Amino acid sequence: MPAPSGRITPPHSGSGNKLAGFVSAISSQLENVSSGRGGGPPLSGSGSKAASTEEECARLHKELSRVKAELRMKDKQLSSTQKSMQVCEKELIALEQECKEKIEQVQQEMSVMQVDKSTDEQNFVQALEMKDKQVRAMKIDLDALAEAKDQYTTEITSLKAELANTVASKDTLWTSAASASNESEQLIVSLRSELQDMLTAMNNLKREYAESKTTMFSRQSQLESTNTELVNSVANLERELAKVRETTSASSLTTGGASTSVTSGAPQFGTNASFSSMNDEFRRVQQTLVLTKKSLHDESRKNEVQKQENIALTVEVHRLKQALETAQESSAQQLLATAQENQNLKEQVKQLSAHTNAAAAANSELRVQRLTNRLIEKQETIDSLRNRVTTMDVRLQDSQLRVQRAEEKLSRMEQNGGVDDMEMVTPIGKPGMMGGMRSRPNRMAHVISRVAPVVERSHRVLTALDVLDRWLLFLGRVFLQAPFARLGMLCYVVLIHFWVFMILSFHTSHLTEEMQLAEGAAIEPGEDMIPGGH
């Protein structure tokens, strides 16, 4: 029988070639057997040979049916493999397009990162320049603060000197106030002693004045009584003198001679004698009266003088009282003024010391607080600049690291022909690149090589494991990101298993039928039961 010509052998399948050769060999053997059997009439001694030939034909028919079944299965596997290869080619094309897009995206990111890097470098340089400027400004400020601190120290020293002078003046004022108070006390004591002496003298003068007044009144009463008596006596004498004068005038009017003179010689002599005695008494009384008037005038004058002296003494006493009161008031005022002045000086000294201390402390505290605040602000500025410089350093390092990673990724993708190991960032590489060696061991290949070291000897096996690992990782990431993909994959696996189960059951039933047909055909010799035969 001729070989079946309707079969398509897979181009790159060794088992299919072997099966095709095996089928052609069996067909040639069957043709040979048929040709030998269909020749001349059989000899009488060839019965056993015909039986063995029939058995061989039956065996070859069975083998041929089995090989045909395997060939059909290989054809189906080849068709499924070609379909999967087409799907893989489409996926490879899509992956290449995706890799190109990723390469373009990475190049754009690299350009953006380079721009960011240049911008960051410029910002870093500007920040460093700004930092240097601020450091110089801070140094200038620190110098100014040091000068201000020296000035404040000088001012504090001068304030301390002024405070010491104030304390010294306070002591001087205390001493002067104490001396003034002592002097005022001594003056008050002396004024009090003088006032006491003046009061004693005034009391003595009052007593003497009262005594002199009493004696003067008694003497005046005596003089008045004496004057009254003298007036009475003078009146009596005047009356008697008038009587005498009347008698003398009457006697002078009478004229007479000797008789008259003789008869009246004795009475006239008596009258002249009485008259002379009366004149003497009158003169004496007049003298006494004159003396009494003189003494009365003297006493009156003395009384007036004493009155004037009393008035002068009263005025003097009043003046002394006023002077004493004035002195007391002045001393009291001086004491009050001195006490007030002392109190004012004490308050001024306290206020001055407190104000000086408070002002100095407040100014010093305020200046120290201002300096501290300025130092804190400068330190915060320095810290912010340091943080900014650190941040820019980190950004620069991050940019450099990103650029380096992008360059490494790009170079690795270029080396791997646009394929990158997703899990271990391991370049897979094409055959012949990098001497056919991987830069680092793949996880799957490494694990399998531990179990079976013979795997490391085959570069194709390693490449297949790398591709399988890559596709598994890719599918794992897709399934991880898409729940519907996981559900679809589950349905696909279930359908594949169901389809395989159905195909296996179908082929098993057909194989059983073919075997039965082959057994039935083996009974009838000379018939060709091989499918596809002529």
Coordinates of C-alpha atoms in Angstrom, one line a residue:
M1 CA 0.0 0.0 0.0
P2 CA 1.2 3.5 -0.7
A3 CA 1.9 5.8 2.2
P4 CA -0.9 8.1 3.1
S5 CA -0.4 11.4 1.5
G6 CA -3.1 13.5 3.2
R7 CA -1.2 13.8 6.5
I8 CA 0.7 16.9 7.4
T9 CA 3.7 16.2 9.5
P10 CA 4.8 18.8 12.0
P11 CA 7.9 20.5 10.9
H12 CA 9.7 20.7 14.2
S13 CA 8.4 17.5 15.9
G14 CA 10.8 14.5 16.2
S15 CA 8.1 12.2 17.4
G16 CA 5.8 13.0 14.4
N17 CA 8.6 12.2 12.0
K18 CA 9.3 8.9 13.7
L19 CA 5.6 8.0 13.6
A20 CA 5.4 8.9 9.9
G21 CA 8.4 6.8 9.1
F22 CA 7.0 4.0 11.2
V23 CA 3.7 4.2 9.3
S24 CA 5.5 4.2 6.0
A25 CA 7.5 1.2 7.0
I26 CA 4.4 -0.7 8.1
S27 CA 2.6 0.2 4.9
S28 CA 5.6 -1.0 2.8
Q29 CA 5.7 -4.2 4.7
L30 CA 2.0 -4.7 4.2
E31 CA 2.4 -4.0 0.4
N32 CA 5.2 -6.5 0.3
V33 CA 3.1 -9.1 2.1
S34 CA 0.1 -8.4 -0.2
S35 CA 2.3 -8.6 -3.3
G36 CA 3.8 -11.9 -2.1
R37 CA 0.4 -13.2 -1.3
G38 CA -1.2 -12.1 -4.5
G39 CA 1.5 -13.7 -6.8
G40 CA 1.5 -17.3 -8.1
P41 CA -0.4 -20.1 -6.6
P42 CA 1.0 -21.2 -3.3
L43 CA 3.2 -24.2 -3.1
S44 CA 2.2 -27.2 -1.1
G45 CA 5.0 -26.7 1.4
S46 CA 4.3 -23.2 2.2
G47 CA 1.2 -23.5 4.5
S48 CA 3.1 -22.7 7.7
K49 CA 4.7 -19.8 6.0
A50 CA 1.3 -18.4 5.0
A51 CA -0.1 -18.8 8.5
S52 CA 2.9 -16.9 9.9
T53 CA 2.4 -14.2 7.2
E54 CA -1.2 -13.8 8.2
E55 CA -0.2 -13.4 11.8
E56 CA 2.4 -10.9 10.7
C57 CA -0.2 -9.0 8.7
A58 CA -2.7 -9.0 11.6
R59 CA 0.0 -7.7 13.9
L60 CA 1.0 -5.1 11.4
H61 CA -2.6 -4.0 10.9
K62 CA -2.9 -3.6 14.7
E63 CA 0.4 -1.7 14.8
L64 CA -0.7 0.4 11.9
S65 CA -4.0 1.3 13.5
R66 CA -2.3 2.2 16.7
V67 CA 0.3 4.3 14.9
K68 CA -2.5 6.0 13.0
A69 CA -4.3 6.8 16.2
E70 CA -1.0 8.2 17.6
L71 CA -0.5 10.1 14.4
R72 CA -4.0 11.7 14.6
M73 CA -3.3 12.6 18.2
K74 CA 0.1 14.2 17.2
D75 CA -1.8 16.1 14.4
K76 CA -4.2 17.4 17.0
Q77 CA -1.4 18.3 19.3
L78 CA 0.4 20.0 16.4
S79 CA -2.6 22.0 15.5
S80 CA -3.1 23.1 19.1
T81 CA 0.6 23.9 19.3
Q82 CA 0.4 26.0 16.2
K83 CA -2.6 27.8 17.6
S84 CA -0.8 28.4 20.8
M85 CA 2.3 29.6 18.8
Q86 CA 0.1 32.0 16.9
V87 CA -1.3 33.3 20.2
C88 CA 2.2 33.5 21.6
E89 CA 3.4 35.4 18.5
K90 CA 0.5 37.8 18.9
E91 CA 1.3 38.3 22.6
L92 CA 5.0 38.7 21.7
I93 CA 4.0 41.4 19.2
A94 CA 1.8 43.1 21.8
L95 CA 4.6 42.7 24.4
E96 CA 7.1 44.2 22.0
Q97 CA 4.8 47.1 21.4
E98 CA 4.3 47.5 25.1
C99 CA 8.1 47.3 25.6
K100 CA 8.6 50.0 23.0
E101 CA 6.0 52.1 24.7
K102 CA 7.6 51.4 28.1
I103 CA 11.0 52.3 26.6
E104 CA 9.7 55.5 25.3
Q105 CA 8.0 56.2 28.6
V106 CA 11.2 55.4 30.4
Q107 CA 13.1 57.7 28.1
Q108 CA 10.6 60.5 28.7
E109 CA 10.9 59.8 32.4
M110 CA 14.7 59.9 32.1
S111 CA 14.5 63.2 30.3
V112 CA 12.1 64.6 32.9
M113 CA 14.3 63.2 35.6
Q114 CA 17.3 64.8 34.0
V115 CA 15.4 68.1 33.8
D116 CA 14.4 67.6 37.4
K117 CA 18.0 66.8 38.3
S118 CA 19.3 69.9 36.6
T119 CA 16.5 71.9 38.3
D120 CA 17.3 70.3 41.7
E121 CA 21.0 71.0 41.1
Q122 CA 20.3 74.6 40.3
N123 CA 18.0 74.9 43.3
F124 CA 20.6 73.2 45.4
V125 CA 23.3 75.6 44.2
Q126 CA 20.9 78.5 44.8
A127 CA 20.1 77.2 48.2
L128 CA 23.8 76.9 49.0
E129 CA 24.3 80.4 47.8
M130 CA 21.4 81.6 49.9
K131 CA 22.7 79.6 52.8
D132 CA 26.1 81.2 52.4
K133 CA 24.5 84.7 52.2
Q134 CA 22.4 84.0 55.2
V135 CA 25.4 82.6 57.1
R136 CA 27.3 85.8 56.2
A137 CA 24.4 87.9 57.3
M138 CA 24.1 85.9 60.5
K139 CA 27.8 86.4 61.1
I140 CA 27.3 90.1 60.6
D141 CA 24.3 90.0 62.9
L142 CA 26.3 88.0 65.5
D143 CA 29.0 90.6 65.3
A144 CA 26.4 93.4 65.7
L145 CA 24.9 91.4 68.6
A146 CA 28.4 91.0 70.1
E147 CA 28.9 94.8 69.8
A148 CA 25.4 95.4 71.2
K149 CA 26.2 93.0 74.0
D150 CA 29.5 94.9 74.8
Q151 CA 27.5 98.2 74.7
Y152 CA 24.9 96.6 77.0
T153 CA 27.6 95.4 79.3
T154 CA 29.1 98.9 79.4
E155 CA 25.7 100.4 80.1
I156 CA 25.1 97.8 82.8
T157 CA 28.5 98.6 84.4
S158 CA 27.6 102.4 84.2
L159 CA 24.2 101.6 85.7
K160 CA 25.9 99.6 88.5
A161 CA 28.2 102.5 89.1
E162 CA 25.3 104.9 89.2
L163 CA 23.5 102.5 91.5
A164 CA 26.6 102.5 93.8
N165 CA 26.7 106.3 93.7
T166 CA 23.0 106.3 94.5
V167 CA 23.6 104.0 97.4
A168 CA 26.4 106.2 98.6
S169 CA 24.3 109.3 98.2
K170 CA 21.6 107.4 100.0
D171 CA 24.0 106.8 102.9
T172 CA 25.0 110.5 102.8
L173 CA 21.3 111.6 102.8
W174 CA 20.7 109.2 105.7
T175 CA 23.6 110.8 107.6
S176 CA 22.5 114.3 106.7
A177 CA 19.0 113.5 107.7
A178 CA 20.2 112.0 110.9
S179 CA 22.4 115.1 111.7
A180 CA 19.5 117.4 110.7
S181 CA 17.1 115.5 113.0
N182 CA 19.7 115.6 115.8
E183 CA 20.2 119.4 115.2
S184 CA 16.4 119.9 115.2
E185 CA 16.1 117.9 118.4
Q186 CA 18.9 119.9 120.0
L187 CA 17.2 123.1 118.8
I188 CA 13.9 122.0 120.1
V189 CA 15.5 121.1 123.5
S190 CA 17.2 124.5 123.6
L191 CA 14.0 126.3 122.6
R192 CA 12.1 124.3 125.2
S193 CA 14.7 125.2 127.9
E194 CA 14.6 128.9 126.8
L195 CA 10.8 128.8 126.9
Q196 CA 10.9 127.2 130.3
D197 CA 13.2 130.0 131.5
M198 CA 11.0 132.6 129.9
L199 CA 7.9 131.1 131.5
T200 CA 9.7 131.1 134.9
A201 CA 10.7 134.7 134.4
M202 CA 7.3 135.6 133.2
N203 CA 5.7 134.0 136.3
N204 CA 8.2 135.8 138.5
L205 CA 7.3 139.1 136.7
K206 CA 3.6 138.3 137.1
R207 CA 4.1 137.6 140.7
E208 CA 6.2 140.8 141.2
Y209 CA 3.6 142.7 139.2
A210 CA 0.8 141.4 141.3
E211 CA 2.7 142.2 144.5
S212 CA 3.7 145.7 143.3
K213 CA 0.1 146.2 142.1
T214 CA -1.2 145.2 145.5
T215 CA 1.3 147.4 147.3
M216 CA 0.5 150.2 144.9
F217 CA -3.2 149.8 145.4
S218 CA -2.7 149.7 149.2
R219 CA -0.5 152.7 149.1
Q220 CA -2.8 154.5 146.7
S221 CA -5.7 153.8 149.1
Q222 CA -3.5 155.1 151.9
L223 CA -2.6 158.1 149.8
E224 CA -6.2 158.7 148.9
S225 CA -7.2 158.5 152.5
T226 CA -4.4 160.8 153.4
N227 CA -5.3 163.1 150.6
T228 CA -8.9 163.0 151.8
E229 CA -7.8 163.8 155.2
L230 CA -5.6 166.5 153.9
V231 CA -8.3 167.9 151.8
N232 CA -10.6 167.9 154.7
S233 CA -8.0 169.5 156.9
V234 CA -7.3 172.1 154.1
A235 CA -11.0 172.8 153.8
N236 CA -11.2 173.2 157.6
L237 CA -8.2 175.4 157.5
E238 CA -9.5 177.4 154.7
R239 CA -12.8 177.8 156.5
E240 CA -10.9 178.9 159.6
L241 CA -8.7 181.1 157.5
A242 CA -11.8 182.6 156.0
K243 CA -13.1 183.2 159.4
V244 CA -9.9 184.7 160.5
R245 CA -9.8 186.9 157.4
E246 CA -13.3 188.0 158.1
T247 CA -12.4 188.8 161.7
T248 CA -9.3 190.6 160.5
S249 CA -11.2 192.5 158.0
A250 CA -13.8 193.4 160.6
S251 CA -11.0 194.5 163.0
S252 CA -9.4 196.6 160.3
L253 CA -12.6 198.4 159.7
T254 CA -12.8 199.5 163.3
T255 CA -11.0 202.6 164.1
G256 CA -10.0 203.6 167.5
G257 CA -7.4 205.2 169.4
A258 CA -5.4 204.1 172.2
S259 CA -8.4 203.0 174.0
T260 CA -9.3 200.8 171.4
S261 CA -5.8 199.7 171.0
V262 CA -5.4 199.5 174.8
T263 CA -8.7 197.8 175.3
S264 CA -8.0 195.5 172.4
G265 CA -4.3 195.0 172.8
A266 CA -4.5 191.7 174.5
P267 CA -7.1 190.2 172.1
Q268 CA -5.2 191.3 169.0
F269 CA -2.1 189.8 170.2
G270 CA -3.9 186.6 170.7
T271 CA -5.4 186.8 167.3
N272 CA -2.1 187.4 165.5
A273 CA -0.6 184.6 167.4
S274 CA -3.4 182.3 166.4
F275 CA -3.2 183.6 162.9
S276 CA 0.5 183.0 162.6
S277 CA 0.0 179.5 164.0
M278 CA -2.7 178.9 161.5
N279 CA -0.5 180.3 158.7
D280 CA 2.2 178.0 159.8
E281 CA -0.2 175.1 160.0
F282 CA -1.5 176.1 156.6
R283 CA 1.9 176.3 155.1
R284 CA 2.8 173.0 156.7
V285 CA -0.4 171.6 155.4
Q286 CA 0.2 173.0 152.0
Q287 CA 3.7 171.7 152.0
T288 CA 2.3 168.4 153.2
L289 CA -0.3 168.6 150.5
V290 CA 2.3 169.5 147.9
L291 CA 4.5 166.7 149.1
T292 CA 1.5 164.4 149.1
K293 CA 0.6 165.5 145.6
K294 CA 4.2 165.1 144.5
S295 CA 4.4 161.7 146.0
L296 CA 1.0 160.9 144.5
H297 CA 2.2 162.2 141.2
D298 CA 5.4 160.2 141.6
E299 CA 3.4 157.2 142.6
S300 CA 1.1 157.8 139.7
R301 CA 4.0 158.1 137.4
K302 CA 5.6 155.0 138.9
N303 CA 2.2 153.3 138.4
E304 CA 2.2 154.5 134.8
V305 CA 5.7 153.4 134.3
Q306 CA 4.9 150.0 135.9
K307 CA 1.8 149.8 133.7
Q308 CA 4.0 150.6 130.7
E309 CA 6.5 148.1 132.0
N310 CA 3.7 145.6 132.5
I311 CA 2.3 146.3 129.1
A312 CA 5.8 146.0 127.7
L313 CA 6.3 142.8 129.7
T314 CA 2.9 141.6 128.5
V315 CA 3.8 142.5 124.9
E316 CA 7.2 140.8 125.5
V317 CA 5.6 137.8 127.0
H318 CA 3.1 137.7 124.2
R319 CA 5.9 138.1 121.7
L320 CA 7.8 135.4 123.5
K321 CA 4.8 133.2 123.4
Q322 CA 4.3 133.9 119.7
A323 CA 8.1 133.4 119.2
L324 CA 7.8 130.2 121.2
E325 CA 4.7 129.1 119.3
T326 CA 6.5 130.1 116.1
A327 CA 9.6 128.3 117.2
Q328 CA 7.5 125.3 118.1
E329 CA 5.6 125.5 114.9
S330 CA 8.8 126.0 112.9
S331 CA 10.5 123.2 114.8
A332 CA 7.4 121.0 114.3
Q333 CA 7.4 122.0 110.7
Q334 CA 11.1 121.4 110.4
L335 CA 10.6 118.1 112.1
L336 CA 7.7 117.2 109.8
A337 CA 9.7 118.5 106.8
T338 CA 12.7 116.6 108.0
A339 CA 10.7 113.5 108.6
Q340 CA 8.9 114.0 105.3
E341 CA 12.2 114.7 103.6
N342 CA 13.6 111.6 105.2
Q343 CA 10.6 109.6 104.2
N344 CA 10.8 111.1 100.7
L345 CA 14.5 110.4 100.6
K346 CA 13.9 106.9 101.8
E347 CA 11.1 106.4 99.2
Q348 CA 13.3 108.0 96.5
V349 CA 16.2 105.8 97.5
K350 CA 13.9 102.8 97.5
Q351 CA 12.3 103.8 94.3
L352 CA 15.6 104.7 92.8
S353 CA 17.2 101.5 93.9
A354 CA 14.1 99.5 92.9
H355 CA 13.6 101.4 89.7
T356 CA 17.3 101.1 88.9
N357 CA 17.3 97.5 89.8
A358 CA 14.0 96.9 88.0
A359 CA 14.9 99.0 85.1
A360 CA 18.4 97.4 84.8
A361 CA 16.9 94.0 85.3
A362 CA 14.1 94.6 83.0
N363 CA 16.3 96.2 80.4
S364 CA 18.9 93.4 80.8
E365 CA 16.1 90.8 80.7
L366 CA 14.5 92.4 77.7
R367 CA 17.8 92.7 75.9
V368 CA 18.7 89.1 76.8
Q369 CA 15.2 88.0 75.7
R370 CA 15.6 89.9 72.4
L371 CA 19.0 88.5 71.8
T372 CA 17.7 85.0 72.7
N373 CA 14.7 85.5 70.4
R374 CA 17.0 86.7 67.6
L375 CA 19.4 83.8 68.2
I376 CA 16.4 81.4 68.2
E377 CA 15.2 82.9 65.0
K378 CA 18.6 82.6 63.4
Q379 CA 18.9 79.0 64.7
E380 CA 15.5 78.2 63.3
T381 CA 16.6 79.8 60.0
I382 CA 19.7 77.7 60.1
D383 CA 17.8 74.6 60.9
S384 CA 15.3 75.3 58.1
L385 CA 18.1 75.9 55.7
R386 CA 19.8 72.7 56.9
N387 CA 16.5 70.8 56.5
R388 CA 16.0 72.3 53.1
V389 CA 19.6 71.4 52.1
T390 CA 19.1 67.9 53.5
T391 CA 15.8 67.6 51.6
M392 CA 17.4 68.8 48.4
D393 CA 20.3 66.4 49.0
V394 CA 17.8 63.6 49.5
R395 CA 15.9 64.7 46.4
L396 CA 19.1 64.9 44.5
Q397 CA 20.1 61.4 45.6
D398 CA 16.7 60.1 44.8
S399 CA 16.8 61.7 41.4
Q400 CA 20.3 60.2 40.8
L401 CA 19.1 56.9 42.1
R402 CA 16.0 57.0 39.8
V403 CA 18.2 58.0 36.9
Q404 CA 20.6 55.2 37.7
R405 CA 17.7 52.7 38.0
A406 CA 16.1 53.9 34.8
E407 CA 19.5 53.6 33.0
E408 CA 20.0 50.2 34.5
K409 CA 16.4 49.2 33.5
L410 CA 16.9 50.6 30.0
S411 CA 20.2 48.8 29.5
R412 CA 18.8 45.6 31.0
M413 CA 15.8 45.8 28.7
E414 CA 18.1 46.5 25.7
Q415 CA 20.2 43.5 26.7
N416 CA 17.2 41.3 27.2
G417 CA 15.6 42.4 23.9
G418 CA 12.8 44.4 25.6
V419 CA 12.0 41.8 28.2
D420 CA 12.5 42.3 31.9
D421 CA 12.3 39.9 34.8
M422 CA 9.4 41.2 36.9
E423 CA 10.0 39.5 40.1
M424 CA 13.8 39.5 40.6
V425 CA 14.7 42.3 38.1
T426 CA 16.8 39.7 36.3
P427 CA 17.7 40.1 32.7
I428 CA 16.7 37.1 30.7
G429 CA 18.7 37.8 27.6
K430 CA 18.7 36.2 24.2
P431 CA 20.9 33.4 23.1
G432 CA 24.3 34.7 22.3
M433 CA 24.1 37.9 24.4
M434 CA 26.5 38.4 27.3
G435 CA 28.2 35.2 26.3
G436 CA 25.0 33.2 26.7
M437 CA 25.2 33.6 30.5
R438 CA 22.7 35.2 32.8
S439 CA 23.8 38.2 35.0
R440 CA 22.3 36.5 38.0
P441 CA 20.4 33.2 38.6
N442 CA 16.7 33.1 38.0
R443 CA 14.6 31.8 40.9
M444 CA 12.9 29.0 39.1
A445 CA 16.0 27.9 37.3
H446 CA 18.0 28.1 40.5
V447 CA 15.5 26.0 42.4
I448 CA 15.3 23.4 39.6
S449 CA 19.0 23.3 39.2
R450 CA 19.4 22.4 42.9
V451 CA 17.0 19.5 42.4
A452 CA 18.4 18.5 38.9
P453 CA 21.9 19.9 38.3
V454 CA 21.8 18.6 34.8
V455 CA 19.4 21.5 33.9
E456 CA 22.3 24.0 34.2
R457 CA 24.1 22.3 31.3
S458 CA 21.3 23.2 28.7
H459 CA 21.0 26.8 27.8
R460 CA 17.7 26.1 26.0
V461 CA 16.2 24.6 29.1
L462 CA 17.3 27.6 31.2
T463 CA 15.9 30.0 28.6
A464 CA 12.6 28.0 28.5
L465 CA 12.5 28.1 32.3
D466 CA 13.1 31.8 32.3
V467 CA 10.4 32.4 29.7
L468 CA 8.0 30.2 31.6
D469 CA 8.9 32.0 34.9
R470 CA 8.4 35.4 33.2
W471 CA 5.0 34.4 31.8
L472 CA 3.9 32.9 35.1
L473 CA 5.0 36.1 36.9
F474 CA 3.2 38.2 34.2
L475 CA 0.0 36.2 34.5
G476 CA 0.3 36.3 38.3
R477 CA 0.5 40.1 38.3
V478 CA -2.4 40.2 35.8
F479 CA -4.5 37.9 38.0
L480 CA -3.5 39.9 41.1
Q481 CA -4.7 43.1 39.5
A482 CA -7.8 41.8 37.7
P483 CA -10.4 39.7 39.5
F484 CA -12.3 39.0 36.3
A485 CA -9.1 37.6 34.8
R486 CA -8.8 35.2 37.7
L487 CA -12.4 34.1 37.2
G488 CA -11.9 33.7 33.4
M489 CA -8.8 31.7 34.0
L490 CA -10.6 29.4 36.4
C491 CA -13.4 28.9 33.8
Y492 CA -10.8 28.3 31.1
V493 CA -9.0 25.7 33.1
V494 CA -12.3 24.0 33.9
L495 CA -13.3 24.0 30.2
I496 CA -9.9 22.7 29.1
H497 CA -10.2 19.8 31.6
F498 CA -13.7 19.1 30.4
W499 CA -12.6 19.2 26.8
V500 CA -9.6 17.0 27.4
F501 CA -11.8 14.5 29.3
M502 CA -14.3 14.5 26.4
I503 CA -11.5 14.0 23.8
L504 CA -9.9 11.3 25.7
S505 CA -13.2 9.5 26.2
F506 CA -14.0 9.9 22.5
H507 CA -10.6 8.6 21.3
T508 CA -10.8 5.8 23.8
S509 CA -14.1 4.6 22.4
H510 CA -13.0 5.0 18.8
L511 CA -9.8 3.2 19.5
T512 CA -11.8 0.4 21.0
E513 CA -14.0 0.2 17.9
E514 CA -10.9 0.3 15.6
M515 CA -9.3 -2.5 17.5
Q516 CA -12.5 -4.5 17.2
L517 CA -12.6 -3.8 13.4
A518 CA -8.9 -4.7 13.1
E519 CA -9.5 -8.0 14.9
G520 CA -12.5 -8.6 12.6
A521 CA -10.5 -7.8 9.5
A522 CA -7.6 -10.0 10.6
I523 CA -10.0 -13.1 10.1
E524 CA -10.4 -12.3 6.3
P525 CA -7.0 -12.4 4.8
G526 CA -6.2 -10.4 1.7
E527 CA -8.3 -7.4 2.6
D528 CA -6.7 -4.1 3.3
M529 CA -8.2 -2.6 6.5
I530 CA -5.7 0.2 6.9
P531 CA -7.6 3.6 6.8
G532 CA -6.5 5.7 3.9
G533 CA -5.2 2.7 2.0
H534 CA -6.0 1.8 -1.7

